[in-house]
């Protein structure tokens, strides 16, 4: 992160809300990546990542005082927290389910996994690996990958999602999951190895 953004974030933390838009723009690509990964295929036909990102902007701006008054590891991780809660609202609104938010404002370092991680992973793996000729069996493949991923350790599965699809740094993953950076790195390598086994089951 460049020094200008760091200065802007410090001003924001000090209570200068006028810096919010500038700092948000800096983090926008990473937030879009998270939303794109976490957005359910069922909802994707009704709303896209850009629409949700706009909602995240509005929600975060309204709740900015929460960041200013709170003790968060970074502004980006706080934005990710808001994005998770906004996504939960979007899924509930479009699917008519009472899906709960699985990111906790009170203690982000102890936040539990987003509840649809394995399904998101399954959908994204198949989206990347499936050719047009395989379209007819796409849902069956998603089910197979989902079942295999369910056999992975929950934290390993979440580390894989955070590093590989959300593109968080190892340090950010460690903070989000409440583990040491070295442990996060080891778990990521283990998850990648396990992933090879998962994908070999559908090859």
PDB file of C-alpha atoms in Angstrom:
ATOM      1  CA  UNK A   1       0.000   0.000   0.000  1.00  0.00           C
ATOM      2  CA  UNK A   2       1.430   3.394  -0.947  1.00  0.00           C
ATOM      3  CA  UNK A   3       2.071   6.132   1.581  1.00  0.00           C
ATOM      4  CA  UNK A   4      -0.713   8.354   0.216  1.00  0.00           C
ATOM      5  CA  UNK A   5      -3.357   5.716   0.901  1.00  0.00           C
ATOM      6  CA  UNK A   6      -1.876   5.041   4.324  1.00  0.00           C
ATOM      7  CA  UNK A   7      -2.087   8.756   5.128  1.00  0.00           C
ATOM      8  CA  UNK A   8      -5.672   8.936   3.881  1.00  0.00           C
ATOM      9  CA  UNK A   9      -6.656   5.920   5.984  1.00  0.00           C
ATOM     10  CA  UNK A  10      -5.050   7.472   9.056  1.00  0.00           C
ATOM     11  CA  UNK A  11      -7.026  10.659   8.445  1.00  0.00           C
ATOM     12  CA  UNK A  12     -10.160   8.575   8.014  1.00  0.00           C
ATOM     13  CA  UNK A  13      -9.507   6.712  11.267  1.00  0.00           C
ATOM     14  CA  UNK A  14      -8.987  10.063  12.975  1.00  0.00           C
ATOM     15  CA  UNK A  15     -12.513  11.024  11.980  1.00  0.00           C
ATOM     16  CA  UNK A  16     -12.115  12.784   8.618  1.00  0.00           C
ATOM     17  CA  UNK A  17     -15.073  11.144   6.833  1.00  0.00           C
ATOM     18  CA  UNK A  18     -14.386  13.189   3.689  1.00  0.00           C
ATOM     19  CA  UNK A  19     -11.582  10.737   2.872  1.00  0.00           C
ATOM     20  CA  UNK A  20     -13.914   7.760   2.679  1.00  0.00           C
ATOM     21  CA  UNK A  21     -14.577   7.832  -1.078  1.00  0.00           C
ATOM     22  CA  UNK A  22     -10.895   8.089  -1.986  1.00  0.00           C
ATOM     23  CA  UNK A  23      -9.919   5.191   0.241  1.00  0.00           C
ATOM     24  CA  UNK A  24     -12.855   3.062  -0.894  1.00  0.00           C
ATOM     25  CA  UNK A  25     -11.844   3.483  -4.540  1.00  0.00           C
ATOM     26  CA  UNK A  26      -8.392   2.107  -3.670  1.00  0.00           C
ATOM     27  CA  UNK A  27      -9.917  -1.058  -2.160  1.00  0.00           C
ATOM     28  CA  UNK A  28     -12.672  -1.415  -4.760  1.00  0.00           C
ATOM     29  CA  UNK A  29     -10.965  -4.054  -6.974  1.00  0.00           C
ATOM     30  CA  UNK A  30     -10.293  -6.352  -4.012  1.00  0.00           C
ATOM     31  CA  UNK A  31     -13.828  -5.957  -2.705  1.00  0.00           C
ATOM     32  CA  UNK A  32     -15.217  -6.716  -6.173  1.00  0.00           C
ATOM     33  CA  UNK A  33     -13.158  -9.929  -6.235  1.00  0.00           C
ATOM     34  CA  UNK A  34     -14.603 -10.999  -2.883  1.00  0.00           C
ATOM     35  CA  UNK A  35     -18.167 -10.248  -3.945  1.00  0.00           C
ATOM     36  CA  UNK A  36     -17.720 -11.990  -7.293  1.00  0.00           C
ATOM     37  CA  UNK A  37     -16.527 -15.115  -5.490  1.00  0.00           C
ATOM     38  CA  UNK A  38     -19.155 -15.102  -2.746  1.00  0.00           C
ATOM     39  CA  UNK A  39     -22.186 -14.203  -4.857  1.00  0.00           C
ATOM     40  CA  UNK A  40     -24.414 -17.243  -5.298  1.00  0.00           C
ATOM     41  CA  UNK A  41     -25.094 -18.401  -8.841  1.00  0.00           C
ATOM     42  CA  UNK A  42     -28.795 -18.323  -7.938  1.00  0.00           C
ATOM     43  CA  UNK A  43     -28.564 -14.603  -7.259  1.00  0.00           C
ATOM     44  CA  UNK A  44     -26.052 -13.767  -9.978  1.00  0.00           C
ATOM     45  CA  UNK A  45     -28.794 -13.814 -12.620  1.00  0.00           C
ATOM     46  CA  UNK A  46     -30.646 -11.060 -10.761  1.00  0.00           C
ATOM     47  CA  UNK A  47     -27.833  -8.885  -9.479  1.00  0.00           C
ATOM     48  CA  UNK A  48     -24.160  -8.638 -10.384  1.00  0.00           C
ATOM     49  CA  UNK A  49     -21.032  -7.886  -8.370  1.00  0.00           C
ATOM     50  CA  UNK A  50     -21.047  -4.213  -9.378  1.00  0.00           C
ATOM     51  CA  UNK A  51     -24.574  -3.795  -7.998  1.00  0.00           C
ATOM     52  CA  UNK A  52     -23.615  -5.395  -4.692  1.00  0.00           C
ATOM     53  CA  UNK A  53     -20.432  -3.335  -4.515  1.00  0.00           C
ATOM     54  CA  UNK A  54     -22.509  -0.181  -4.786  1.00  0.00           C
ATOM     55  CA  UNK A  55     -24.595  -1.370  -1.862  1.00  0.00           C
ATOM     56  CA  UNK A  56     -21.415  -2.080   0.100  1.00  0.00           C
ATOM     57  CA  UNK A  57     -20.273   1.486  -0.533  1.00  0.00           C
ATOM     58  CA  UNK A  58     -23.550   2.907   0.768  1.00  0.00           C
ATOM     59  CA  UNK A  59     -23.637   0.594   3.788  1.00  0.00           C
ATOM     60  CA  UNK A  60     -20.018   1.310   4.687  1.00  0.00           C
ATOM     61  CA  UNK A  61     -20.467   5.057   4.361  1.00  0.00           C
ATOM     62  CA  UNK A  62     -23.506   4.949   6.649  1.00  0.00           C
ATOM     63  CA  UNK A  63     -21.625   2.907   9.251  1.00  0.00           C
ATOM     64  CA  UNK A  64     -18.259   4.636   8.992  1.00  0.00           C
ATOM     65  CA  UNK A  65     -18.418   5.767  12.613  1.00  0.00           C
ATOM     66  CA  UNK A  66     -18.345   2.113  13.580  1.00  0.00           C
ATOM     67  CA  UNK A  67     -14.891   1.823  12.005  1.00  0.00           C
ATOM     68  CA  UNK A  68     -13.698   5.114  13.502  1.00  0.00           C
ATOM     69  CA  UNK A  69     -14.802   4.128  16.993  1.00  0.00           C
ATOM     70  CA  UNK A  70     -13.772   0.475  16.728  1.00  0.00           C
ATOM     71  CA  UNK A  71     -10.513  -1.417  16.962  1.00  0.00           C
ATOM     72  CA  UNK A  72     -10.157  -3.115  13.597  1.00  0.00           C
ATOM     73  CA  UNK A  73      -6.960  -4.607  12.141  1.00  0.00           C
ATOM     74  CA  UNK A  74      -7.308  -2.564   8.941  1.00  0.00           C
ATOM     75  CA  UNK A  75      -9.816  -0.532   6.991  1.00  0.00           C
ATOM     76  CA  UNK A  76      -9.866  -3.158   4.237  1.00  0.00           C
ATOM     77  CA  UNK A  77     -10.782  -5.963   6.651  1.00  0.00           C
ATOM     78  CA  UNK A  78     -13.534  -3.769   8.072  1.00  0.00           C
ATOM     79  CA  UNK A  79     -14.818  -3.197   4.514  1.00  0.00           C
ATOM     80  CA  UNK A  80     -14.720  -6.961   3.959  1.00  0.00           C
ATOM     81  CA  UNK A  81     -16.834  -7.330   7.084  1.00  0.00           C
ATOM     82  CA  UNK A  82     -19.401  -4.871   5.726  1.00  0.00           C
ATOM     83  CA  UNK A  83     -19.307  -6.651   2.352  1.00  0.00           C
ATOM     84  CA  UNK A  84     -20.124  -9.951   4.034  1.00  0.00           C
ATOM     85  CA  UNK A  85     -23.104  -8.502   5.837  1.00  0.00           C
ATOM     86  CA  UNK A  86     -24.331  -6.742   2.699  1.00  0.00           C
ATOM     87  CA  UNK A  87     -24.018  -9.981   0.721  1.00  0.00           C
ATOM     88  CA  UNK A  88     -26.003 -11.804   3.376  1.00  0.00           C
ATOM     89  CA  UNK A  89     -28.762  -9.202   3.029  1.00  0.00           C
ATOM     90  CA  UNK A  90     -28.680  -9.478  -0.777  1.00  0.00           C
ATOM     91  CA  UNK A  91     -28.997 -13.270  -0.686  1.00  0.00           C
ATOM     92  CA  UNK A  92     -31.819 -13.102   1.846  1.00  0.00           C
ATOM     93  CA  UNK A  93     -33.643 -10.466  -0.186  1.00  0.00           C
ATOM     94  CA  UNK A  94     -33.402 -12.305  -3.500  1.00  0.00           C
ATOM     95  CA  UNK A  95     -33.747 -15.876  -2.276  1.00  0.00           C
ATOM     96  CA  UNK A  96     -36.252 -15.233   0.475  1.00  0.00           C
ATOM     97  CA  UNK A  97     -34.183 -17.171   3.022  1.00  0.00           C
ATOM     98  CA  UNK A  98     -33.125 -16.188   6.496  1.00  0.00           C
ATOM     99  CA  UNK A  99     -29.441 -16.575   5.803  1.00  0.00           C
ATOM    100  CA  UNK A 100     -27.483 -15.206   8.693  1.00  0.00           C
ATOM    101  CA  UNK A 101     -24.441 -12.991   8.513  1.00  0.00           C
ATOM    102  CA  UNK A 102     -21.432 -15.043   9.470  1.00  0.00           C
ATOM    103  CA  UNK A 103     -19.045 -12.156   9.942  1.00  0.00           C
ATOM    104  CA  UNK A 104     -19.179 -10.678  13.418  1.00  0.00           C
ATOM    105  CA  UNK A 105     -18.662  -6.933  13.909  1.00  0.00           C
ATOM    106  CA  UNK A 106     -17.716  -7.364  17.534  1.00  0.00           C
ATOM    107  CA  UNK A 107     -14.606  -9.446  16.923  1.00  0.00           C
ATOM    108  CA  UNK A 108     -13.510  -9.854  13.302  1.00  0.00           C
ATOM    109  CA  UNK A 109     -10.448 -11.908  14.232  1.00  0.00           C
ATOM    110  CA  UNK A 110     -12.754 -14.564  15.670  1.00  0.00           C
ATOM    111  CA  UNK A 111     -15.218 -14.475  12.787  1.00  0.00           C
ATOM    112  CA  UNK A 112     -16.474 -17.818  11.583  1.00  0.00           C
ATOM    113  CA  UNK A 113     -16.368 -18.925   7.983  1.00  0.00           C
ATOM    114  CA  UNK A 114     -18.913 -17.595   5.549  1.00  0.00           C
ATOM    115  CA  UNK A 115     -21.470 -20.365   5.531  1.00  0.00           C
ATOM    116  CA  UNK A 116     -21.469 -21.021   1.769  1.00  0.00           C
ATOM    117  CA  UNK A 117     -17.701 -21.324   1.298  1.00  0.00           C
ATOM    118  CA  UNK A 118     -17.673 -24.881   0.006  1.00  0.00           C
ATOM    119  CA  UNK A 119     -20.475 -24.188  -2.477  1.00  0.00           C
ATOM    120  CA  UNK A 120     -18.736 -21.013  -3.687  1.00  0.00           C
ATOM    121  CA  UNK A 121     -15.539 -22.976  -4.167  1.00  0.00           C
ATOM    122  CA  UNK A 122     -17.385 -25.709  -6.042  1.00  0.00           C
ATOM    123  CA  UNK A 123     -19.074 -23.251  -8.390  1.00  0.00           C
ATOM    124  CA  UNK A 124     -15.887 -21.323  -9.107  1.00  0.00           C
ATOM    125  CA  UNK A 125     -13.794 -24.447  -9.713  1.00  0.00           C
ATOM    126  CA  UNK A 126     -16.333 -25.739 -12.210  1.00  0.00           C
ATOM    127  CA  UNK A 127     -16.732 -22.313 -13.821  1.00  0.00           C
ATOM    128  CA  UNK A 128     -13.006 -22.303 -14.511  1.00  0.00           C
ATOM    129  CA  UNK A 129     -12.667 -25.942 -15.502  1.00  0.00           C
ATOM    130  CA  UNK A 130     -15.819 -26.749 -17.437  1.00  0.00           C
ATOM    131  CA  UNK A 131     -15.777 -26.518 -21.228  1.00  0.00           C
ATOM    132  CA  UNK A 132     -18.969 -25.854 -23.255  1.00  0.00           C
ATOM    133  CA  UNK A 133     -19.183 -29.560 -24.074  1.00  0.00           C
ATOM    134  CA  UNK A 134     -19.483 -30.306 -20.359  1.00  0.00           C
ATOM    135  CA  UNK A 135     -22.261 -27.801 -19.695  1.00  0.00           C
ATOM    136  CA  UNK A 136     -24.926 -30.502 -19.467  1.00  0.00           C
ATOM    137  CA  UNK A 137     -23.240 -32.112 -16.484  1.00  0.00           C
ATOM    138  CA  UNK A 138     -22.123 -28.896 -14.787  1.00  0.00           C
ATOM    139  CA  UNK A 139     -24.507 -29.179 -11.836  1.00  0.00           C
ATOM    140  CA  UNK A 140     -23.530 -32.794 -11.273  1.00  0.00           C
ATOM    141  CA  UNK A 141     -19.863 -31.791 -11.254  1.00  0.00           C
ATOM    142  CA  UNK A 142     -20.565 -28.982  -8.795  1.00  0.00           C
ATOM    143  CA  UNK A 143     -22.226 -31.489  -6.504  1.00  0.00           C
ATOM    144  CA  UNK A 144     -19.257 -33.838  -6.712  1.00  0.00           C
ATOM    145  CA  UNK A 145     -16.749 -31.085  -5.969  1.00  0.00           C
ATOM    146  CA  UNK A 146     -18.908 -29.765  -3.140  1.00  0.00           C
ATOM    147  CA  UNK A 147     -19.095 -33.203  -1.551  1.00  0.00           C
ATOM    148  CA  UNK A 148     -15.330 -33.656  -1.834  1.00  0.00           C
ATOM    149  CA  UNK A 149     -14.632 -30.199  -0.392  1.00  0.00           C
ATOM    150  CA  UNK A 150     -16.904 -30.948   2.542  1.00  0.00           C
ATOM    151  CA  UNK A 151     -14.373 -33.603   3.481  1.00  0.00           C
ATOM    152  CA  UNK A 152     -11.697 -30.955   3.948  1.00  0.00           C
ATOM    153  CA  UNK A 153     -10.970 -29.336   7.296  1.00  0.00           C
ATOM    154  CA  UNK A 154     -13.182 -26.243   7.627  1.00  0.00           C
ATOM    155  CA  UNK A 155     -10.290 -23.870   8.299  1.00  0.00           C
ATOM    156  CA  UNK A 156      -8.233 -25.304   5.440  1.00  0.00           C
ATOM    157  CA  UNK A 157     -11.201 -24.821   3.132  1.00  0.00           C
ATOM    158  CA  UNK A 158     -11.590 -21.233   4.273  1.00  0.00           C
ATOM    159  CA  UNK A 159      -7.874 -20.508   3.894  1.00  0.00           C
ATOM    160  CA  UNK A 160      -8.107 -21.786   0.326  1.00  0.00           C
ATOM    161  CA  UNK A 161     -11.045 -19.502  -0.395  1.00  0.00           C
ATOM    162  CA  UNK A 162      -9.439 -16.449   1.179  1.00  0.00           C
ATOM    163  CA  UNK A 163      -6.043 -16.863  -0.475  1.00  0.00           C
ATOM    164  CA  UNK A 164      -6.993 -18.326  -3.846  1.00  0.00           C
ATOM    165  CA  UNK A 165     -10.255 -16.571  -4.704  1.00  0.00           C
ATOM    166  CA  UNK A 166     -10.517 -13.531  -2.450  1.00  0.00           C
ATOM    167  CA  UNK A 167      -6.782 -12.913  -2.906  1.00  0.00           C
ATOM    168  CA  UNK A 168      -6.144 -11.893   0.695  1.00  0.00           C
ATOM    169  CA  UNK A 169      -2.562 -11.796   1.891  1.00  0.00           C
ATOM    170  CA  UNK A 170      -1.303 -14.471   4.250  1.00  0.00           C
ATOM    171  CA  UNK A 171      -1.252 -11.904   7.076  1.00  0.00           C
ATOM    172  CA  UNK A 172      -4.868 -10.896   6.383  1.00  0.00           C
ATOM    173  CA  UNK A 173      -5.944 -14.539   6.346  1.00  0.00           C
ATOM    174  CA  UNK A 174      -4.250 -15.062   9.693  1.00  0.00           C
ATOM    175  CA  UNK A 175      -6.099 -12.078  11.175  1.00  0.00           C
ATOM    176  CA  UNK A 176      -9.461 -13.121   9.743  1.00  0.00           C
ATOM    177  CA  UNK A 177      -9.190 -16.674  11.069  1.00  0.00           C
ATOM    178  CA  UNK A 178      -7.468 -15.842  14.329  1.00  0.00           C
ATOM    179  CA  UNK A 179      -4.400 -17.989  13.635  1.00  0.00           C
ATOM    180  CA  UNK A 180      -0.678 -17.329  13.303  1.00  0.00           C
ATOM    181  CA  UNK A 181       0.672 -16.331   9.848  1.00  0.00           C
ATOM    182  CA  UNK A 182       2.909 -19.409   9.750  1.00  0.00           C
ATOM    183  CA  UNK A 183      -0.084 -21.629  10.467  1.00  0.00           C
ATOM    184  CA  UNK A 184      -2.069 -19.858   7.744  1.00  0.00           C
ATOM    185  CA  UNK A 185       0.721 -20.500   5.253  1.00  0.00           C
ATOM    186  CA  UNK A 186       0.990 -24.169   6.191  1.00  0.00           C
ATOM    187  CA  UNK A 187      -2.767 -24.615   5.970  1.00  0.00           C
ATOM    188  CA  UNK A 188      -2.842 -22.972   2.545  1.00  0.00           C
ATOM    189  CA  UNK A 189      -0.220 -25.346   1.176  1.00  0.00           C
ATOM    190  CA  UNK A 190      -2.069 -28.278   2.704  1.00  0.00           C
ATOM    191  CA  UNK A 191      -5.343 -27.091   1.203  1.00  0.00           C
ATOM    192  CA  UNK A 192      -3.758 -26.792  -2.243  1.00  0.00           C
ATOM    193  CA  UNK A 193      -2.490 -30.344  -1.964  1.00  0.00           C
ATOM    194  CA  UNK A 194      -5.929 -31.499  -0.893  1.00  0.00           C
ATOM    195  CA  UNK A 195      -7.426 -29.562  -3.796  1.00  0.00           C
ATOM    196  CA  UNK A 196      -5.416 -31.616  -6.249  1.00  0.00           C
ATOM    197  CA  UNK A 197      -7.039 -34.689  -4.769  1.00  0.00           C
ATOM    198  CA  UNK A 198     -10.482 -33.084  -5.038  1.00  0.00           C
ATOM    199  CA  UNK A 199     -10.037 -32.192  -8.685  1.00  0.00           C
ATOM    200  CA  UNK A 200      -8.610 -35.609  -9.529  1.00  0.00           C
ATOM    201  CA  UNK A 201     -11.940 -37.104  -8.456  1.00  0.00           C
ATOM    202  CA  UNK A 202     -13.753 -35.349 -11.308  1.00  0.00           C
ATOM    203  CA  UNK A 203     -11.072 -35.500 -13.987  1.00  0.00           C
TER     204      UNK A 203
END
